[in-house]
C-alpha cells in the first residue's frame, strides 16, 4: 500500500515536485521498515543490515519534506548529503563486520537520539515558518502550519507505540496485536496525509525561505508615530487588503517604507502581526458588506474582502467580532 502511494505521488501532476518526491521516498523507506513487523528478517546479513540501517533515513526525509512544503524556493544541495551519514555509517559497519546483533543496542540508542533531534528540528522549522508568515504574508498559511504540526504530533504518538513494543517480550502474544495496530496506525496517518495534500493543493504554496523573522527593536517613543497614521490613511483610502496575495513587501512599496520599518511599526504600535493587522481591515470591510449588501452571500463577501478560504475567514471573523458572519448579519439587519 505504501509503495502504491509513493508511486502515485511520484506520477501525480503538481507544480512543485520536490515535496512529492521527498515524501514518496519517506514512504518507501517506511515500507521497508514495516516489512519486519510480520515476517522474519532475511537470513542474508547484507539485506538485514540495509533494512535495519534504513530506519536512519526516515526522519531526515520527513524533515526535508517539511522544509520543502514550508518554503517554495527550498532546493536540495550537496550539503544535504550529510543527512545520510548515519545511515551509510551503520550500513558499512554491518557489511564489514557481517554482524548486526553486536551493534544493535548502540544502533537503537543513536536512532532514538536522531529521531528526537529531527523532531526538535521540525518544530523549530514550523515555529520560524509561522513567525515569518505572520510578519510578512496576509493569506492563510496557517493551514500549512496546522497540517504539518498535526502530522508531526501523530508521528510522535506512533513512535510512542514503537517504544512500548520494544519493552514487550518477543514471546508475548500481545506483540502480534501491537504490531498489527502499529501498521494500521501508520497506514492510516500516511493515507490521511497524502489525501489531504492532494485535495488541498494550497498546502504546497510555501513562503520565501530567504525571509527571516524580525527581531523586535526597542520603541524610541511612547507616542503614536506619524508613520502609523500614514499607514492607516493608506489602508483606508487605497484598500490594499482587498488583494488576497498582499505581502509585507507589497505594502511596504505602497507606503514607501522599508520592510523592516513597516514590520516593526505594525508589531510595536498595534500589538499585532502583519497577518492579523491586514485581516482586521478585511473584517471591517466584510462587516460593512454583510449589513449593506444583503444580496451578497457570505462566500462572495469573503472573496471580495481579500480572504481566499472559508475556514480562514470564519476563524478571523469570530476572533475579531465574537460572532460568525451569519450571526453578525442577522443581528445587524
GROMACS .gro file of C-alpha atoms in nm:
model
  333
    1UNK     CA    1   0.000   0.000   0.000
    2UNK     CA    2   0.277   0.244   0.091
    3UNK     CA    3   0.463   0.155  -0.229
    4UNK     CA    4   0.148   0.229  -0.432
    5UNK     CA    5   0.103   0.564  -0.255
    6UNK     CA    6   0.465   0.658  -0.322
    7UNK     CA    7   0.424   0.566  -0.689
    8UNK     CA    8   0.112   0.778  -0.706
    9UNK     CA    9   0.293   1.077  -0.551
   10UNK     CA   10   0.581   1.049  -0.798
   11UNK     CA   11   0.350   1.041  -1.102
   12UNK     CA   12   0.087   1.291  -0.975
   13UNK     CA   13   0.071   1.623  -1.158
   14UNK     CA   14   0.195   1.903  -0.936
   15UNK     CA   15   0.357   2.244  -0.977
   16UNK     CA   16   0.605   2.157  -0.704
   17UNK     CA   17   0.751   1.810  -0.750
   18UNK     CA   18   1.018   1.813  -0.477
   19UNK     CA   19   0.778   1.773  -0.179
   20UNK     CA   20   0.610   1.480  -0.356
   21UNK     CA   21   0.944   1.313  -0.431
   22UNK     CA   22   1.069   1.354  -0.074
   23UNK     CA   23   0.750   1.215   0.079
   24UNK     CA   24   0.745   0.928  -0.172
   25UNK     CA   25   1.100   0.841  -0.062
   26UNK     CA   26   0.987   0.860   0.301
   27UNK     CA   27   0.701   0.616   0.225
   28UNK     CA   28   0.935   0.372   0.051
   29UNK     CA   29   1.180   0.373   0.343
   30UNK     CA   30   0.890   0.334   0.590
   31UNK     CA   31   0.756   0.038   0.391
   32UNK     CA   32   1.097  -0.132   0.418
   33UNK     CA   33   1.088  -0.083   0.797
   34UNK     CA   34   0.731  -0.215   0.831
   35UNK     CA   35   0.808  -0.539   0.646
   36UNK     CA   36   0.988  -0.661   0.958
   37UNK     CA   37   0.675  -0.645   1.173
   38UNK     CA   38   0.516  -0.962   1.037
   39UNK     CA   39   0.786  -1.154   0.854
   40UNK     CA   40   1.120  -1.280   0.983
   41UNK     CA   41   1.430  -1.092   0.877
   42UNK     CA   42   1.609  -1.237   0.579
   43UNK     CA   43   1.894  -1.472   0.654
   44UNK     CA   44   2.127  -1.262   0.439
   45UNK     CA   45   2.307  -1.020   0.672
   46UNK     CA   46   2.350  -0.763   0.396
   47UNK     CA   47   1.974  -0.742   0.338
   48UNK     CA   48   1.913  -0.735   0.712
   49UNK     CA   49   2.174  -0.463   0.755
   50UNK     CA   50   2.015  -0.249   0.485
   51UNK     CA   51   1.669  -0.289   0.638
   52UNK     CA   52   1.787  -0.202   0.989
   53UNK     CA   53   2.002   0.093   0.877
   54UNK     CA   54   1.722   0.234   0.654
   55UNK     CA   55   1.542   0.350   0.971
   56UNK     CA   56   1.803   0.626   0.987
   57UNK     CA   57   1.669   0.771   0.659
   58UNK     CA   58   1.309   0.818   0.774
   59UNK     CA   59   1.337   1.134   0.983
   60UNK     CA   60   1.588   1.311   0.752
   61UNK     CA   61   1.346   1.259   0.462
   62UNK     CA   62   1.049   1.383   0.663
   63UNK     CA   63   1.248   1.684   0.789
   64UNK     CA   64   1.347   1.778   0.433
   65UNK     CA   65   0.986   1.726   0.324
   66UNK     CA   66   0.862   1.971   0.589
   67UNK     CA   67   1.111   2.231   0.470
   68UNK     CA   68   1.012   2.175   0.107
   69UNK     CA   69   0.644   2.227   0.190
   70UNK     CA   70   0.707   2.535   0.404
   71UNK     CA   71   0.937   2.712   0.158
   72UNK     CA   72   0.858   2.730  -0.213
   73UNK     CA   73   1.223   2.803  -0.303
   74UNK     CA   74   1.374   2.519  -0.099
   75UNK     CA   75   1.612   2.308  -0.308
   76UNK     CA   76   1.832   2.009  -0.237
   77UNK     CA   77   2.204   2.083  -0.231
   78UNK     CA   78   2.520   1.878  -0.184
   79UNK     CA   79   2.523   1.968   0.187
   80UNK     CA   80   2.201   1.771   0.237
   81UNK     CA   81   2.402   1.451   0.178
   82UNK     CA   82   2.510   1.495   0.542
   83UNK     CA   83   2.163   1.374   0.644
   84UNK     CA   84   2.259   1.026   0.517
   85UNK     CA   85   2.587   0.995   0.711
   86UNK     CA   86   2.442   0.785   0.995
   87UNK     CA   87   2.264   0.553   0.750
   88UNK     CA   88   2.575   0.484   0.542
   89UNK     CA   89   2.791   0.465   0.853
   90UNK     CA   90   2.589   0.183   1.010
   91UNK     CA   91   2.529   0.014   0.674
   92UNK     CA   92   2.905  -0.009   0.614
   93UNK     CA   93   2.959  -0.128   0.972
   94UNK     CA   94   2.702  -0.405   0.931
   95UNK     CA   95   2.852  -0.510   0.595
   96UNK     CA   96   3.217  -0.501   0.702
   97UNK     CA   97   3.161  -0.677   1.035
   98UNK     CA   98   2.888  -0.904   0.890
   99UNK     CA   99   2.725  -0.867   1.230
  100UNK     CA  100   2.417  -0.676   1.346
  101UNK     CA  101   2.327  -0.803   1.694
  102UNK     CA  102   2.658  -0.692   1.848
  103UNK     CA  103   2.592  -0.331   1.749
  104UNK     CA  104   2.214  -0.332   1.772
  105UNK     CA  105   2.191  -0.171   2.117
  106UNK     CA  106   2.420   0.113   2.005
  107UNK     CA  107   2.218   0.146   1.687
  108UNK     CA  108   1.891   0.177   1.881
  109UNK     CA  109   2.035   0.445   2.111
  110UNK     CA  110   2.166   0.652   1.819
  111UNK     CA  111   1.846   0.610   1.617
  112UNK     CA  112   1.642   0.737   1.914
  113UNK     CA  113   1.869   1.038   1.957
  114UNK     CA  114   1.848   1.105   1.583
  115UNK     CA  115   1.467   1.076   1.589
  116UNK     CA  116   1.418   1.332   1.866
  117UNK     CA  117   1.688   1.557   1.721
  118UNK     CA  118   1.496   1.578   1.395
  119UNK     CA  119   1.167   1.624   1.582
  120UNK     CA  120   1.319   1.929   1.753
  121UNK     CA  121   1.442   2.050   1.413
  122UNK     CA  122   1.094   2.011   1.263
  123UNK     CA  123   0.926   2.201   1.546
  124UNK     CA  124   1.187   2.477   1.514
  125UNK     CA  125   1.124   2.494   1.137
  126UNK     CA  126   0.748   2.521   1.195
  127UNK     CA  127   0.799   2.787   1.462
  128UNK     CA  128   1.009   3.001   1.224
  129UNK     CA  129   0.765   2.937   0.939
  130UNK     CA  130   0.470   3.058   1.148
  131UNK     CA  131   0.659   3.367   1.262
  132UNK     CA  132   0.764   3.459   0.907
  133UNK     CA  133   0.418   3.421   0.753
  134UNK     CA  134   0.254   3.620   1.034
  135UNK     CA  135   0.502   3.902   0.983
  136UNK     CA  136   0.509   3.902   0.602
  137UNK     CA  137   0.200   3.739   0.448
  138UNK     CA  138  -0.173   3.802   0.464
  139UNK     CA  139  -0.309   3.481   0.309
  140UNK     CA  140  -0.386   3.173   0.512
  141UNK     CA  141  -0.054   2.995   0.555
  142UNK     CA  142  -0.184   2.883   0.895
  143UNK     CA  143  -0.334   2.581   0.713
  144UNK     CA  144   0.015   2.458   0.624
  145UNK     CA  145   0.140   2.511   0.978
  146UNK     CA  146  -0.152   2.329   1.142
  147UNK     CA  147  -0.139   2.041   0.896
  148UNK     CA  148   0.233   1.974   0.940
  149UNK     CA  149   0.211   2.024   1.316
  150UNK     CA  150  -0.078   1.776   1.346
  151UNK     CA  151   0.107   1.519   1.133
  152UNK     CA  152   0.428   1.552   1.333
  153UNK     CA  153   0.236   1.504   1.658
  154UNK     CA  154   0.070   1.193   1.513
  155UNK     CA  155   0.415   1.058   1.420
  156UNK     CA  156   0.527   1.121   1.778
  157UNK     CA  157   0.226   0.923   1.904
  158UNK     CA  158   0.310   0.642   1.662
  159UNK     CA  159   0.670   0.638   1.786
  160UNK     CA  160   0.546   0.602   2.143
  161UNK     CA  161   0.374   0.276   2.040
  162UNK     CA  162   0.704   0.157   1.890
  163UNK     CA  163   0.877   0.237   2.221
  164UNK     CA  164   0.615   0.032   2.407
  165UNK     CA  165   0.674  -0.256   2.163
  166UNK     CA  166   1.046  -0.256   2.249
  167UNK     CA  167   0.960  -0.313   2.616
  168UNK     CA  168   0.745  -0.621   2.545
  169UNK     CA  169   0.894  -0.969   2.541
  170UNK     CA  170   0.931  -1.129   2.197
  171UNK     CA  171   0.733  -1.430   2.325
  172UNK     CA  172   0.435  -1.224   2.439
  173UNK     CA  173   0.112  -1.294   2.244
  174UNK     CA  174   0.032  -0.923   2.280
  175UNK     CA  175   0.323  -0.839   2.049
  176UNK     CA  176   0.146  -0.959   1.733
  177UNK     CA  177  -0.161  -0.746   1.811
  178UNK     CA  178   0.055  -0.443   1.883
  179UNK     CA  179   0.245  -0.487   1.557
  180UNK     CA  180  -0.085  -0.506   1.371
  181UNK     CA  181  -0.210  -0.190   1.544
  182UNK     CA  182   0.116  -0.002   1.468
  183UNK     CA  183   0.095  -0.091   1.098
  184UNK     CA  184  -0.271   0.017   1.079
  185UNK     CA  185  -0.197   0.340   1.265
  186UNK     CA  186   0.097   0.421   1.035
  187UNK     CA  187  -0.103   0.339   0.724
  188UNK     CA  188  -0.399   0.547   0.845
  189UNK     CA  189  -0.187   0.853   0.925
  190UNK     CA  190   0.006   0.836   0.598
  191UNK     CA  191  -0.309   0.781   0.388
  192UNK     CA  192  -0.478   1.080   0.556
  193UNK     CA  193  -0.164   1.283   0.500
  194UNK     CA  194  -0.141   1.200   0.127
  195UNK     CA  195  -0.512   1.250   0.057
  196UNK     CA  196  -0.519   1.584   0.240
  197UNK     CA  197  -0.220   1.704   0.039
  198UNK     CA  198  -0.380   1.600  -0.290
  199UNK     CA  199  -0.720   1.757  -0.219
  200UNK     CA  200  -0.576   2.079  -0.076
  201UNK     CA  201  -0.306   2.200  -0.320
  202UNK     CA  202  -0.290   2.532  -0.128
  203UNK     CA  203  -0.083   2.341   0.128
  204UNK     CA  204   0.207   2.339  -0.119
  205UNK     CA  205   0.217   2.713  -0.188
  206UNK     CA  206   0.501   2.781   0.057
  207UNK     CA  207   0.675   3.104   0.155
  208UNK     CA  208   1.014   3.256   0.078
  209UNK     CA  209   1.290   3.086   0.279
  210UNK     CA  210   1.515   3.391   0.234
  211UNK     CA  211   1.293   3.592   0.473
  212UNK     CA  212   1.396   3.572   0.839
  213UNK     CA  213   1.181   3.654   1.142
  214UNK     CA  214   1.231   4.013   1.254
  215UNK     CA  215   1.387   4.089   1.589
  216UNK     CA  216   1.187   4.335   1.799
  217UNK     CA  217   1.357   4.671   1.833
  218UNK     CA  218   1.309   4.890   2.143
  219UNK     CA  219   1.048   5.162   2.098
  220UNK     CA  220   1.201   5.511   2.093
  221UNK     CA  221   0.876   5.696   2.161
  222UNK     CA  222   0.571   5.650   2.379
  223UNK     CA  223   0.357   5.849   2.136
  224UNK     CA  224   0.191   5.713   1.826
  225UNK     CA  225   0.434   5.778   1.538
  226UNK     CA  226   0.334   5.979   1.233
  227UNK     CA  227   0.420   5.681   1.011
  228UNK     CA  228   0.142   5.477   1.174
  229UNK     CA  229  -0.115   5.742   1.080
  230UNK     CA  230   0.028   5.749   0.728
  231UNK     CA  231  -0.014   5.371   0.708
  232UNK     CA  232  -0.371   5.389   0.840
  233UNK     CA  233  -0.470   5.653   0.580
  234UNK     CA  234  -0.318   5.438   0.304
  235UNK     CA  235  -0.508   5.130   0.423
  236UNK     CA  236  -0.837   5.319   0.437
  237UNK     CA  237  -0.805   5.502   0.105
  238UNK     CA  238  -0.623   5.253  -0.120
  239UNK     CA  239  -0.761   4.936   0.042
  240UNK     CA  240  -0.459   4.715  -0.043
  241UNK     CA  241  -0.600   4.446   0.188
  242UNK     CA  242  -0.852   4.353  -0.085
  243UNK     CA  243  -0.561   4.178  -0.259
  244UNK     CA  244  -0.560   3.823  -0.125
  245UNK     CA  245  -0.189   3.796  -0.216
  246UNK     CA  246  -0.088   4.106  -0.021
  247UNK     CA  247   0.254   4.072   0.143
  248UNK     CA  248   0.464   4.292   0.367
  249UNK     CA  249   0.686   4.364   0.068
  250UNK     CA  250   0.393   4.487  -0.146
  251UNK     CA  251   0.254   4.705   0.133
  252UNK     CA  252   0.599   4.850   0.210
  253UNK     CA  253   0.633   4.958  -0.152
  254UNK     CA  254   0.288   5.119  -0.137
  255UNK     CA  255   0.364   5.333   0.168
  256UNK     CA  256   0.732   5.385   0.076
  257UNK     CA  257   0.874   5.223   0.392
  258UNK     CA  258   1.137   4.954   0.418
  259UNK     CA  259   1.002   4.608   0.504
  260UNK     CA  260   1.185   4.612   0.838
  261UNK     CA  261   1.045   4.955   0.930
  262UNK     CA  262   0.692   4.853   0.837
  263UNK     CA  263   0.711   4.525   1.025
  264UNK     CA  264   0.840   4.692   1.341
  265UNK     CA  265   0.583   4.972   1.308
  266UNK     CA  266   0.295   4.722   1.300
  267UNK     CA  267   0.433   4.487   1.565
  268UNK     CA  268   0.530   4.755   1.819
  269UNK     CA  269   0.247   5.005   1.782
  270UNK     CA  270  -0.058   4.791   1.703
  271UNK     CA  271   0.021   4.483   1.910
  272UNK     CA  272  -0.049   4.267   1.604
  273UNK     CA  273   0.146   4.076   1.343
  274UNK     CA  274   0.114   4.185   0.980
  275UNK     CA  275  -0.121   3.887   0.920
  276UNK     CA  276  -0.368   3.995   1.192
  277UNK     CA  277  -0.331   4.367   1.112
  278UNK     CA  278  -0.437   4.317   0.749
  279UNK     CA  279  -0.717   4.076   0.840
  280UNK     CA  280  -0.866   4.333   1.079
  281UNK     CA  281  -0.926   4.567   0.782
  282UNK     CA  282  -1.072   4.280   0.582
  283UNK     CA  283  -1.312   4.200   0.865
  284UNK     CA  284  -1.420   4.566   0.887
  285UNK     CA  285  -1.492   4.564   0.514
  286UNK     CA  286  -1.680   4.236   0.548
  287UNK     CA  287  -1.892   4.377   0.831
  288UNK     CA  288  -1.990   4.669   0.610
  289UNK     CA  289  -2.086   4.443   0.318
  290UNK     CA  290  -2.277   4.199   0.541
  291UNK     CA  291  -2.502   4.484   0.656
  292UNK     CA  292  -2.527   4.695   0.342
  293UNK     CA  293  -2.522   4.429   0.068
  294UNK     CA  294  -2.782   4.173   0.171
  295UNK     CA  295  -2.788   4.018  -0.177
  296UNK     CA  296  -2.426   3.910  -0.150
  297UNK     CA  297  -2.364   3.567   0.004
  298UNK     CA  298  -2.106   3.520   0.278
  299UNK     CA  299  -1.890   3.327   0.031
  300UNK     CA  300  -1.900   3.615  -0.221
  301UNK     CA  301  -1.812   3.864   0.051
  302UNK     CA  302  -1.513   3.675   0.187
  303UNK     CA  303  -1.353   3.665  -0.157
  304UNK     CA  304  -1.431   4.033  -0.219
  305UNK     CA  305  -1.257   4.146   0.100
  306UNK     CA  306  -0.934   3.952   0.036
  307UNK     CA  307  -0.976   3.612   0.202
  308UNK     CA  308  -0.906   3.302  -0.004
  309UNK     CA  309  -1.069   3.033   0.210
  310UNK     CA  310  -1.394   2.996   0.403
  311UNK     CA  311  -1.230   2.846   0.711
  312UNK     CA  312  -0.975   3.127   0.749
  313UNK     CA  313  -1.248   3.391   0.705
  314UNK     CA  314  -1.477   3.238   0.969
  315UNK     CA  315  -1.186   3.197   1.212
  316UNK     CA  316  -1.066   3.556   1.168
  317UNK     CA  317  -1.420   3.700   1.176
  318UNK     CA  318  -1.511   3.525   1.501
  319UNK     CA  319  -1.176   3.620   1.656
  320UNK     CA  320  -1.237   3.987   1.571
  321UNK     CA  321  -1.614   4.015   1.645
  322UNK     CA  322  -1.705   3.721   1.868
  323UNK     CA  323  -1.971   3.619   1.613
  324UNK     CA  324  -1.990   3.418   1.294
  325UNK     CA  325  -2.059   3.621   0.976
  326UNK     CA  326  -2.417   3.485   0.963
  327UNK     CA  327  -2.482   3.575   1.326
  328UNK     CA  328  -2.341   3.923   1.268
  329UNK     CA  329  -2.561   3.979   0.963
  330UNK     CA  330  -2.877   3.867   1.147
  331UNK     CA  331  -2.807   4.088   1.448
  332UNK     CA  332  -2.735   4.399   1.241
  333UNK     CA  333  -3.010   4.399   0.977
   0.00000   0.00000   0.00000
